[in-house]
Coordinates of C-alpha atoms in Angstrom, one line a residue:
Chain V
D1 CA 95.2 83.0 102.2
G2 CA 92.6 80.9 104.0
G3 CA 89.1 81.0 102.6
I4 CA 89.8 82.5 99.2
T5 CA 91.1 80.5 96.3
Q6 CA 92.4 81.8 93.0
S7 CA 93.1 79.8 89.9
P8 CA 95.2 79.2 88.0
K9 CA 98.4 80.1 89.9
Y10 CA 100.2 80.9 86.6
L11 CA 98.6 81.8 83.3
F12 CA 100.1 82.5 79.9
R13 CA 98.2 84.3 77.3
K14 CA 98.9 85.1 73.7
E15 CA 98.3 88.6 72.5
G16 CA 94.7 89.1 71.3
Q17 CA 93.2 86.4 73.6
N18 CA 90.8 86.9 76.4
V19 CA 91.5 85.0 79.6
T20 CA 89.4 84.6 82.8
L21 CA 90.8 84.4 86.3
S22 CA 88.8 82.6 88.9
C23 CA 88.2 83.8 92.5
E24 CA 86.1 81.9 95.0
Q25 CA 85.5 82.6 98.7
N26 CA 83.8 80.5 101.4
L27 CA 84.0 83.2 104.1
N28 CA 80.4 84.4 103.4
H29 CA 81.8 87.9 102.7
D30 CA 79.6 90.4 101.0
A31 CA 82.3 92.4 99.2
M32 CA 84.9 91.2 96.7
Y33 CA 87.7 93.0 95.0
W34 CA 90.2 92.6 92.2
Y35 CA 93.6 94.2 92.4
R36 CA 96.5 94.4 90.0
Q37 CA 100.1 94.4 91.5
D38 CA 103.1 95.7 89.6
P39 CA 106.5 96.1 91.1
G40 CA 106.9 99.3 93.0
Q41 CA 103.3 100.4 92.5
G42 CA 101.5 98.7 95.3
L43 CA 98.0 97.5 94.6
R44 CA 95.6 99.1 92.2
L45 CA 91.9 98.5 92.2
I46 CA 90.4 97.1 89.1
Y47 CA 86.8 96.2 90.0
Y48 CA 84.8 95.7 93.2
S49 CA 81.5 94.3 94.1
Q50 CA 79.6 94.8 97.4
I51 CA 76.6 92.7 96.6
V52 CA 75.5 90.0 94.2
N53 CA 74.7 91.2 90.7
D54 CA 76.3 94.5 91.2
F55 CA 79.9 95.7 90.7
Q56 CA 81.7 99.0 90.3
K57 CA 84.8 100.1 88.3
G58 CA 87.9 100.8 90.2
D59 CA 90.9 103.0 89.2
I60 CA 92.1 100.9 86.3
A61 CA 89.0 99.1 84.9
E62 CA 89.8 99.6 81.2
G63 CA 90.4 96.3 79.4
Y64 CA 88.9 94.2 82.2
S65 CA 85.4 92.8 82.9
V66 CA 83.8 91.0 85.9
S67 CA 80.6 89.3 86.9
R68 CA 79.0 88.6 90.3
E69 CA 76.3 86.0 89.8
K70 CA 77.0 84.2 93.1
K71 CA 78.1 85.6 96.4
E72 CA 81.0 83.2 96.5
S73 CA 82.4 83.9 93.0
F74 CA 83.9 87.0 91.3
P75 CA 85.7 86.1 88.1
L76 CA 87.9 88.6 86.3
T77 CA 88.3 88.6 82.5
V78 CA 91.3 90.2 81.0
T79 CA 90.3 91.2 77.5
S80 CA 92.5 91.8 74.4
A81 CA 91.8 95.5 75.0
Q82 CA 94.1 95.5 78.0
K83 CA 97.3 96.8 76.6
N84 CA 99.7 95.7 79.2
P85 CA 98.2 92.7 81.1
T86 CA 101.3 91.1 82.4
A87 CA 101.0 91.4 86.2
F88 CA 100.2 89.7 89.5
Y89 CA 96.4 89.7 90.1
L90 CA 95.0 89.5 93.6
C91 CA 91.4 88.9 94.6
A92 CA 90.2 89.9 98.1
S93 CA 87.0 89.9 100.1
S94 CA 85.7 91.6 103.2
I95 CA 82.6 91.9 105.4
E96 CA 81.0 95.1 104.7
S97 CA 77.7 95.5 106.6
G98 CA 77.9 99.3 106.3
S99 CA 81.3 99.6 108.0
S100 CA 84.6 100.5 106.5
Y101 CA 87.0 99.2 109.2
N102 CA 87.0 95.6 108.3
E103 CA 90.2 94.2 106.8
Q104 CA 90.4 92.5 103.5
F105 CA 91.3 88.8 103.1
F106 CA 93.4 88.0 100.1
G107 CA 93.7 85.0 97.8
P108 CA 97.1 83.6 96.8
G109 CA 97.2 85.4 93.5
T110 CA 97.4 84.6 89.8
R111 CA 100.5 85.6 87.8
L112 CA 99.5 86.4 84.2
T113 CA 102.1 86.6 81.5
V114 CA 101.5 87.7 77.9
L115 CA 103.6 85.9 75.4
Chain G
A1 CA 91.9 112.3 97.5
Q2 CA 93.4 109.7 99.7
S3 CA 97.1 108.8 99.4
V4 CA 99.6 106.6 101.3
A5 CA 103.4 107.0 101.3
Q6 CA 106.0 104.6 102.4
P7 CA 109.1 106.6 102.1
E8 CA 111.6 103.7 102.2
D9 CA 111.7 101.2 99.3
Q10 CA 113.9 98.9 101.4
V11 CA 114.7 98.5 105.0
N12 CA 117.6 96.4 106.2
V13 CA 117.9 95.4 109.9
A14 CA 120.0 92.8 111.8
E15 CA 118.3 89.9 113.4
G16 CA 117.4 90.7 117.0
N17 CA 117.4 94.5 116.4
P18 CA 114.2 96.5 116.5
L19 CA 112.6 97.3 113.2
T20 CA 110.5 100.2 111.9
V21 CA 108.7 100.4 108.6
K22 CA 107.3 103.9 108.0
C23 CA 104.0 105.0 106.7
T24 CA 102.4 108.4 106.2
Y25 CA 99.0 109.2 104.8
S26 CA 97.0 112.0 103.5
V27 CA 93.2 111.8 103.9
S28 CA 90.5 113.9 105.3
G29 CA 88.5 112.9 108.3
N30 CA 89.4 110.0 110.6
P31 CA 90.6 107.2 108.5
Y32 CA 91.1 103.5 109.3
L33 CA 94.7 102.3 108.9
F34 CA 96.0 98.9 108.1
W35 CA 99.3 97.0 107.7
Y36 CA 99.6 93.9 105.5
V37 CA 102.6 91.6 104.8
Q38 CA 103.3 89.7 101.6
Y39 CA 105.7 86.8 101.1
P40 CA 107.0 86.0 97.6
N41 CA 104.3 85.0 95.2
R42 CA 101.6 85.0 97.8
G43 CA 98.6 87.1 98.7
L44 CA 98.6 89.8 101.4
Q45 CA 98.2 88.8 105.0
F46 CA 96.6 91.1 107.5
L47 CA 98.8 92.2 110.4
L48 CA 96.9 94.9 112.3
K49 CA 94.6 97.9 112.1
Y50 CA 93.8 101.1 113.8
I51 CA 90.2 102.1 114.1
T52 CA 90.0 104.3 117.2
G53 CA 91.2 104.5 120.7
D54 CA 94.7 103.6 121.9
N55 CA 97.3 104.9 119.5
L56 CA 99.5 101.8 120.0
V57 CA 98.0 98.8 118.2
K58 CA 99.2 95.3 118.6
G59 CA 98.9 92.7 115.9
S60 CA 100.1 89.3 114.7
Y61 CA 103.6 87.9 115.0
G62 CA 104.7 90.4 117.6
F63 CA 104.2 93.5 115.3
E64 CA 102.7 96.7 116.6
A65 CA 102.0 100.1 115.1
E66 CA 101.7 103.6 116.4
F67 CA 99.1 106.0 115.2
N68 CA 100.2 109.6 115.3
K69 CA 97.4 111.9 114.1
S70 CA 99.4 115.2 114.2
Q71 CA 102.1 113.7 112.0
T72 CA 99.6 111.6 110.0
S73 CA 101.8 108.5 110.4
F74 CA 101.2 104.9 111.2
H75 CA 104.7 103.3 111.6
L76 CA 105.0 99.5 111.9
K77 CA 107.4 98.3 114.6
K78 CA 108.7 95.1 116.2
P79 CA 111.1 95.0 119.2
S80 CA 113.2 92.2 117.9
A81 CA 113.4 91.2 114.2
L82 CA 113.5 87.7 112.9
V83 CA 114.9 86.5 109.6
S84 CA 111.5 85.1 108.8
D85 CA 110.1 88.7 109.0
S86 CA 111.8 89.4 105.7
A87 CA 108.9 90.2 103.3
L88 CA 107.1 93.1 101.5
Y89 CA 105.0 95.3 103.8
F90 CA 102.1 97.4 102.7
C91 CA 100.4 100.2 104.6
A92 CA 96.8 100.9 103.6
V93 CA 94.2 103.6 104.5
R94 CA 90.5 103.6 104.2
N95 CA 88.1 106.4 104.8
Y96 CA 84.4 105.7 105.6
G97 CA 82.5 104.7 102.5
Q98 CA 85.6 104.7 100.3
N99 CA 87.9 102.0 99.0
F100 CA 91.2 101.0 100.3
V101 CA 94.3 102.9 99.2
F102 CA 97.6 101.0 99.4
G103 CA 101.1 102.3 99.7
P104 CA 103.8 101.2 97.3
G105 CA 105.3 98.7 99.7
T106 CA 108.5 98.5 101.7
R107 CA 110.8 95.5 101.4
L108 CA 112.2 94.4 104.7
S109 CA 115.3 92.3 104.8
V110 CA 116.4 90.9 108.2
L111 CA 120.0 89.8 108.1
P112 CA 121.2 86.9 110.2

């Protein structure tokens, strides 16, 4: 998990609340990603950003929002519009530089539970 | 569309025996292939990747993987399993200019 931090480790949310998950990296990576992990479904891409001030929707972006104001930071907001937000959220980063063969580095994850 | 299959939800192996975790993929062109490991309540850790060249790729912790283009497979192997290898293993594929696609994961249990 070195180089990428996520906070908090555990997060509890009441229905109707927005919450923001933090992701910071000190690897000087260009690209950052947010994934959602549910049991038996692998990782599903929520949003990704390949450069500061630009980001793209992934496969399951509805109910989520992101920002990329700094290279090091890529926070994810889970809005009240997300109908089933209870999951394990993983942030990742990678060097891009026009290549697609660089591996991703993952943070330790945030477990979000809706009460 | 890219897809990755890991046909076994669970693999059980005795300590000291060889292990194999299977992965097959469906993607056009020449994809890049990856294996990651996840321990409970942790992020994924990179094990190894295939880009090009030799079909047998060696990675961290004694793991290796064999790329087979004709069978579109990228099975993860280790000659002698350790109890500490017990974890969730993910295969991933990436085509040029596209995002990663992860398989559903295979839980490996190494029994003492």
